[in-house]
Coordinates of C-alpha atoms and ligand atoms in Angstrom, one line a residue:
X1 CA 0.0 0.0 0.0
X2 CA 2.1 2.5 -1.2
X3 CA 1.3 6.5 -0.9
X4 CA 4.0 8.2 -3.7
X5 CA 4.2 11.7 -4.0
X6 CA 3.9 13.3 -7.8
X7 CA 6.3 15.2 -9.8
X8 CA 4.7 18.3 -10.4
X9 CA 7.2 20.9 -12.1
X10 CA 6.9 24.3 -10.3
X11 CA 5.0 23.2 -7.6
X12 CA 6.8 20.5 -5.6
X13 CA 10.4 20.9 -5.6
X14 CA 12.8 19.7 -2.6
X15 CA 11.8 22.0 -0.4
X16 CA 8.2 21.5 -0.7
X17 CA 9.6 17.7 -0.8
X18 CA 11.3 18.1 2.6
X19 CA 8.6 19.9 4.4
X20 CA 5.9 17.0 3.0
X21 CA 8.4 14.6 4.4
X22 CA 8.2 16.1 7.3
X23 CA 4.9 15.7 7.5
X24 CA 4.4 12.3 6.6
X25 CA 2.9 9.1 5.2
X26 CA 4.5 9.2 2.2
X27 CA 6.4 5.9 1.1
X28 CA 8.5 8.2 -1.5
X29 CA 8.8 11.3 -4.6
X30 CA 9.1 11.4 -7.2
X31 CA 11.0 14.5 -8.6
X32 CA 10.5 17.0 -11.1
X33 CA 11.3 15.7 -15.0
X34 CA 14.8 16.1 -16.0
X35 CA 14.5 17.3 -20.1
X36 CA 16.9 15.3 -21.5
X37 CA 18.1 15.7 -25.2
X38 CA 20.8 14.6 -27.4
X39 CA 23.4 16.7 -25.6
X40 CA 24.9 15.1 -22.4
X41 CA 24.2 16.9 -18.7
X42 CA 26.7 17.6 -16.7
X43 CA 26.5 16.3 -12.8
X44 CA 26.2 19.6 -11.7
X45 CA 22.6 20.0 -13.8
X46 CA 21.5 16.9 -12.8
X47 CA 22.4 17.2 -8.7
X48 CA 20.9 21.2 -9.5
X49 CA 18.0 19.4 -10.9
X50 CA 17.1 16.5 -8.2
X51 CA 19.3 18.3 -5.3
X52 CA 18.3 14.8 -3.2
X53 CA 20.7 13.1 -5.0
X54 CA 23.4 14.9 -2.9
X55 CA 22.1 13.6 -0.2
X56 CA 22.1 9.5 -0.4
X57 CA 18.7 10.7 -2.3
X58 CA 16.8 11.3 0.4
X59 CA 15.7 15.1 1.8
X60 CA 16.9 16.2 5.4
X61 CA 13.3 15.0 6.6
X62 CA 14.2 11.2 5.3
X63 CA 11.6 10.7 2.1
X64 CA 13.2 8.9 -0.7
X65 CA 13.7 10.7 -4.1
X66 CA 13.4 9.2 -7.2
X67 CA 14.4 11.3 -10.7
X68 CA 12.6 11.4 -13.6
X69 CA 13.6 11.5 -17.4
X70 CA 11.6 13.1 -19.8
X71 CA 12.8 12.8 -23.5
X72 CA 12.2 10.6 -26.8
X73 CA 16.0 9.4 -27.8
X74 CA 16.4 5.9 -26.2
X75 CA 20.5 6.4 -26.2
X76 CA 20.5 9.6 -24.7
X77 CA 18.0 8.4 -21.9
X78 CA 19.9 5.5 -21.6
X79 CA 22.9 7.8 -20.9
X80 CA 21.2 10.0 -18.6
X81 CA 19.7 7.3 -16.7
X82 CA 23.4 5.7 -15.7
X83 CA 24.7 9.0 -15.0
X84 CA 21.6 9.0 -12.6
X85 CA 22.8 5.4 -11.2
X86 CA 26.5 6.7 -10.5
X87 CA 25.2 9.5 -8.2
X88 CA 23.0 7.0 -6.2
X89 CA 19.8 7.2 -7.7
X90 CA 17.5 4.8 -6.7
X91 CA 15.3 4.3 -9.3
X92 CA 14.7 6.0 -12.4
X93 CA 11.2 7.1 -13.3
X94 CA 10.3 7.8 -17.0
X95 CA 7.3 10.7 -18.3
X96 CA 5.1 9.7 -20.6
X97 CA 2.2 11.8 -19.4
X98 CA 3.3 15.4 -19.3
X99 CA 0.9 17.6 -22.0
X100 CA 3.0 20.8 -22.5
X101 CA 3.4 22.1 -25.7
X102 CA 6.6 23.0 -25.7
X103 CA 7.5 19.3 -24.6
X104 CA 5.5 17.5 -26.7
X105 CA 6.4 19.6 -29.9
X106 CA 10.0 18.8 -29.3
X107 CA 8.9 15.2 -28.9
X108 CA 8.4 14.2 -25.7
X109 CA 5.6 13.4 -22.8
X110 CA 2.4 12.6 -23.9
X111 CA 2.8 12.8 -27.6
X112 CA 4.9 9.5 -27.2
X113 CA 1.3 7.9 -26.0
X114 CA 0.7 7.6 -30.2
X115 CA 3.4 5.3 -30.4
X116 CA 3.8 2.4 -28.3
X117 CA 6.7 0.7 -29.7
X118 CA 8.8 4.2 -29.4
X119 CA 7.6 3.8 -25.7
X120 CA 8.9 -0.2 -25.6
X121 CA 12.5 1.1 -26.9
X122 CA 12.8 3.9 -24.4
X123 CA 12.2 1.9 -21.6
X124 CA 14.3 -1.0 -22.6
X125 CA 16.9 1.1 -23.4
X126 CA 16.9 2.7 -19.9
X127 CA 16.6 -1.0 -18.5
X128 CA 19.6 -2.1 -20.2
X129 CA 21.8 0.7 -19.2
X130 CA 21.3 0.7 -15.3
X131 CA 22.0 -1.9 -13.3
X132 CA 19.2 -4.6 -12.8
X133 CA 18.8 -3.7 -8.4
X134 CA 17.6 -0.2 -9.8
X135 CA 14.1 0.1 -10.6
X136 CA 12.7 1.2 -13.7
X137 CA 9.8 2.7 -13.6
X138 CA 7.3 4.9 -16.1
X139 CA 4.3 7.3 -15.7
X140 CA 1.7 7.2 -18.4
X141 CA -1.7 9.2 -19.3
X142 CA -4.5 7.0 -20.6
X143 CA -3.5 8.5 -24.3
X144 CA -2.8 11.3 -26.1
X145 CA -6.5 12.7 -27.9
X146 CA -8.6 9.5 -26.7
X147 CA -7.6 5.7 -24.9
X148 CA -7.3 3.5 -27.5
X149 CA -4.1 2.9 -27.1
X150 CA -4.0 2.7 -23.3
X151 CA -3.5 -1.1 -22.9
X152 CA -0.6 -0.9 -25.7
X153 CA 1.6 1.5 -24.1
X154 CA 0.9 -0.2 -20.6
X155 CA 1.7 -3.6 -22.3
X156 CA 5.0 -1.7 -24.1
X157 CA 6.2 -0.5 -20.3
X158 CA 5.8 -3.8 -19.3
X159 CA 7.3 -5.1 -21.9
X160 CA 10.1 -3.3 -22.0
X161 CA 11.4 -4.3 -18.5
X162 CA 10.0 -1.5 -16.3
X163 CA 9.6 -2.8 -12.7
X164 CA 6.6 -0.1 -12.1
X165 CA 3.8 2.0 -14.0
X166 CA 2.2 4.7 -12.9
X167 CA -0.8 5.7 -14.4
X168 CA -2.4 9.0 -14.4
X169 CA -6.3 8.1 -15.5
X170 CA -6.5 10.8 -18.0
X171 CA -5.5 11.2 -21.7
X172 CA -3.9 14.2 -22.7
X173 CA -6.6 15.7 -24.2
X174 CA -8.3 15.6 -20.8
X175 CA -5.4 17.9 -19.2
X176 CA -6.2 18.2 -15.5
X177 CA -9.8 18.4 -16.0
X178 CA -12.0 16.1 -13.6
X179 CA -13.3 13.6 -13.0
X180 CA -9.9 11.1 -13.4
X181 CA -11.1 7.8 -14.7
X182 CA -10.3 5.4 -12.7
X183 CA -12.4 2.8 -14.0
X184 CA -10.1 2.5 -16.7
X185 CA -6.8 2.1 -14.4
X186 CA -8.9 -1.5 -13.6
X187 CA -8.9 -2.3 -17.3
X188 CA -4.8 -1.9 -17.6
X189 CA -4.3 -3.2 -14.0
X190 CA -6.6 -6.6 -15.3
X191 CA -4.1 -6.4 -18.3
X192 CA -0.9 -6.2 -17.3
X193 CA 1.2 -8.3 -14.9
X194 CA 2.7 -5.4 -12.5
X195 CA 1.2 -3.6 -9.7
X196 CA -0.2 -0.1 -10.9
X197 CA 0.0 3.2 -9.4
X198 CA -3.0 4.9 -9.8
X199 CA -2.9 9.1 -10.0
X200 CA -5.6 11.1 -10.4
X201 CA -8.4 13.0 -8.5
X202 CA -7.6 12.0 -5.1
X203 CA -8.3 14.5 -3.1
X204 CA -9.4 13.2 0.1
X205 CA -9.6 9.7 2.4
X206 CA -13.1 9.3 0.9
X207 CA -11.1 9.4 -2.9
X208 CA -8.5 7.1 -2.0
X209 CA -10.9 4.0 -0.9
X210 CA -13.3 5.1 -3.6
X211 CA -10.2 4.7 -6.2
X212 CA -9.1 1.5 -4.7
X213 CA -12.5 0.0 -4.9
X214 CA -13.0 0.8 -8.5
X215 CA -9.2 0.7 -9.6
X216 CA -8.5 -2.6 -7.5
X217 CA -5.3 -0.4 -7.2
X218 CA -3.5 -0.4 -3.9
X219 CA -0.6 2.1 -4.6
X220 CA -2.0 5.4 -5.5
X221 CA -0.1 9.0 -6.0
X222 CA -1.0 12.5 -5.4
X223 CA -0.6 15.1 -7.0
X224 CA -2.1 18.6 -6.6
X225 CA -3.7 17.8 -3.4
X226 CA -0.6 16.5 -1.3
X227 CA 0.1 21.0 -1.9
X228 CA -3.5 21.6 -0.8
X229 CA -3.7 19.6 1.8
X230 CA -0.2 18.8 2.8
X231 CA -1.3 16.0 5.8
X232 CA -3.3 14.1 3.2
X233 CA -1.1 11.1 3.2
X234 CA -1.0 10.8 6.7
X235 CA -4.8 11.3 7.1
X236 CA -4.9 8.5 4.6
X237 CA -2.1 6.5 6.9
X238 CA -3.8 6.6 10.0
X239 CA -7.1 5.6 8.0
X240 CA -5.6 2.1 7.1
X241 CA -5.1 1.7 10.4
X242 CA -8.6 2.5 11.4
X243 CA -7.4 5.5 13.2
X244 CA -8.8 8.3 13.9
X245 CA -7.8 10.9 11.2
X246 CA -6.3 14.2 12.5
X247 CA -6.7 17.3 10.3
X248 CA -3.9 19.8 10.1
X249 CA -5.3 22.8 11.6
X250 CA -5.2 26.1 9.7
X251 CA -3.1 28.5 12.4
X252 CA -0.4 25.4 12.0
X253 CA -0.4 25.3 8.0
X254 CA -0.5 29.4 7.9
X255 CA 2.8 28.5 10.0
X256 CA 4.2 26.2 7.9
X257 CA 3.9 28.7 4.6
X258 CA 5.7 31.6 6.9
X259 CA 8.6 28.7 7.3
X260 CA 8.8 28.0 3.9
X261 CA 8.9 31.6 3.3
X262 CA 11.9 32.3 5.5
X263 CA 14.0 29.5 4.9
X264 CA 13.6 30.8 0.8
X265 CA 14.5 33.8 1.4
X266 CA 18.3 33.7 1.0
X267 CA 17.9 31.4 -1.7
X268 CA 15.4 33.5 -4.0
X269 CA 14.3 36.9 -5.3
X270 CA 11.9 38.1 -2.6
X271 CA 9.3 39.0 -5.8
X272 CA 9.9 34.9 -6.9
X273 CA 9.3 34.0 -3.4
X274 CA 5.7 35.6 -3.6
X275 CA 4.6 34.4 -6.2
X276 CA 5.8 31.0 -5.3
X277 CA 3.7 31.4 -1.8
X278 CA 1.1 32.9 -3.6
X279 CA 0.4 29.8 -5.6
X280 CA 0.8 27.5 -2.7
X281 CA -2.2 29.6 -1.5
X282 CA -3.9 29.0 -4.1
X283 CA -4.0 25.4 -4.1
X284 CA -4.6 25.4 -0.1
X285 CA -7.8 27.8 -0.6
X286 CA -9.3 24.5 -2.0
X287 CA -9.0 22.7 1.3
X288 CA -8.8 25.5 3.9
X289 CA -11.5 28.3 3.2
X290 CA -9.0 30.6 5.2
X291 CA -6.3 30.6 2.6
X292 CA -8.9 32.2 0.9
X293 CA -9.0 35.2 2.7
X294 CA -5.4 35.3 3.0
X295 CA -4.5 35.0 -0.7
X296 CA -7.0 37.8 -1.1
X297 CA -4.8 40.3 1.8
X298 CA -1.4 39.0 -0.2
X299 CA -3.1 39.2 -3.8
X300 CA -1.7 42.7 -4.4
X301 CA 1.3 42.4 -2.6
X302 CA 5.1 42.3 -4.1
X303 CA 7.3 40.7 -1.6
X304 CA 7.4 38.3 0.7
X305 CA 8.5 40.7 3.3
X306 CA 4.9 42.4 3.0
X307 CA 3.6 39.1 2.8
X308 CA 4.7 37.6 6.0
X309 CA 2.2 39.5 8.4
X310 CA -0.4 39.0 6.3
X311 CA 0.3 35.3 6.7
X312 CA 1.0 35.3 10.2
X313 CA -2.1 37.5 11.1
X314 CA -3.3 34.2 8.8
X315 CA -2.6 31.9 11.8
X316 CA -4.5 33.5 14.1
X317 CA -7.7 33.0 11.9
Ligands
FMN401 C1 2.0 22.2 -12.4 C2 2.1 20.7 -12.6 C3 3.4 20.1 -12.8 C4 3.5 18.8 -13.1 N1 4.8 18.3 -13.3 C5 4.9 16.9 -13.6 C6 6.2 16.3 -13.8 O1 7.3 17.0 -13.7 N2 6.3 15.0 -14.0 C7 5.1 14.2 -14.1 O2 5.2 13.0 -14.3 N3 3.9 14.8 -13.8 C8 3.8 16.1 -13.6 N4 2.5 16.6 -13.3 C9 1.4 15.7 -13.2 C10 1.2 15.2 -11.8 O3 2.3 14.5 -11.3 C11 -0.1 14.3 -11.7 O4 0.0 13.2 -12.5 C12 -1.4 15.1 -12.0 O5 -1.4 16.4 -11.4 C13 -2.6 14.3 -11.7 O6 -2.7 14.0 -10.3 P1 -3.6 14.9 -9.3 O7 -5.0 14.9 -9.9 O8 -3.5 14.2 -8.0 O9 -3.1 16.3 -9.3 C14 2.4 17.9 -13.1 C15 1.1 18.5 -12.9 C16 1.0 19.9 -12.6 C17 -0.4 20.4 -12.4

């Protein structure tokens, strides 16, 4: 019963890693793609890029870190992903899901989803080039415009050697529109002989035995909502164990956001830093109805440093 936590480019980096760690119930992350074309990366990029790796791949607060390749040319993936190996990595995840396009008009993410067998070659080729104790894994959207090719790429994953599969029950078209259709991750889990991930639309305890009953999927990762609601996996944790679930009150999360604030702050334009919290904000005003009033107070403001009493008179709401 695995809880993983999503790559989601721009949103949850390591800090937001290490502070979810903190947290808990997570069994790991996974980190934000690394691009990879036909030119090699240095170490430097790739340690800049999955800063965990640095650190026996784990953040201070002890989750596990896996990276993530995005890209289309089996050598140069191949490549990247034993560079990946030397520095520790412990597992290398592949994206076949993401719907940019900018990525998918230089060839990779979801546009892969219209051709399997390109799919089967990438992942063998990573296979093949990283020693067989590290797990290969790939993340997958149901397809690019529609799902009729949803049980090929799961079978060309498979196929090529991959150890996991995430799927994310969406095509591409979809984009991050709701409902997720999880109905469908029981049609490639009935398929396929590896235990699926499933990703999409769980928002809440209720979602995640609602996605397991109709998914038969025990694993599941979260996305969006592990920012909005950043003691979702251990709500979900103490669930299983037929606990009572504690909520994160809002006063300690308004906290939380003033942390993350201050420990950025040496490490990031004050005006980035906003706009970074600001976002945050946004996402938690879908959980917490007080984010909402204090995403309107910071709304017009610049810096962080104007933000911060707005946020701390946020933790006395
Ligand atoms: C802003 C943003 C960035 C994302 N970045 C990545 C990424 O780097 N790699 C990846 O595999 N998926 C990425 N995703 C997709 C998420 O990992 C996840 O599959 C998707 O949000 C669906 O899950 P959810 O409904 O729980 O949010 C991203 C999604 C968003 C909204």
């Amino acid at each position: 019963m695995k809880l993983v936590l999503a790559p989601m480019e721009g949103l949850i980096d390591a800090p937001m890693r290490d502070l979810l760690g903190r947290i808990g119930g997570y069994d790991y992350a996974v980190c934000e793609f690394i691009r990879v074309t036909e030119q090699r990366l240095p170490r430097r990029t790739l340690l800049r890029l999955c800063p965990e790796l640095a650190s026996n791949g784990h953040t201070a607060s002890g989750l596990a870190v896996i990276p993530q390749l995005l890209g289309s040319h089996p050598a140069s993936m191949a490549r990247t992903a034993r560079q990946l190996a030397e520095l520790g990595a412990a597992g290398i995840d592949l994206n076949f899901g993401c719907p940019s396009k900018t990525v998918n008009r230089k060839d990779g993410g979801a546009i892969l989803l219209r051709e399997p067998e390109r799919i089967h070659a990438i992942v063998a080729a990573v296979r093949q080039a990283v020693p067989a104790d590290i797990p290969v894994s790939a993340k997958i959207r149901l397809g690019y415009e529609d799902t009729a090719l949803a049980l090929d790429n799961a079978h060309a994953v498979v196929q090529g050697g991959a150890q996991g599969l995430t799927v994310h029950a969406r095509t591409k078209v979809d984009g991050y529109h709701a409902p997720a259709r999880w109905e469908w991750l029981a049609r490639i889990r009935q398929a396929v002989d590896l235990p699926i991930i499933a990703n999409g639309d769980i928002r809440s305890v209720a979602d995640y035995w609602r996605c397991r009953e109709i998914s038969g999927c025990e694993d599941i990762m979260i996305g969006r909502a592990a920012v909005g609601c950043p003691d979702l996996a251990r709500q979900i944790r103490q669930s299983q164990q037929g606990g009572e679930q504690g909520v994160m009150a809002w006063p300690v999360l308004a906290m939380l956001v003033v942390q993350m604030g201050d420990e950025l702050k040496s490490a990031m334009l004050e005006r980035h830093l906003a706009s970074r919290l600001k976002q945050w904000l946004v996402l938690l005003r879908q959980f917490y109805p007080e984010a909402q009033q204090c995403f309107e107070r910071c709304r017009p403001l610049r810096l962080y440093s104007e933000m911060r009493p707005c946020l701390i008179q946020g933790s006395f709401e």
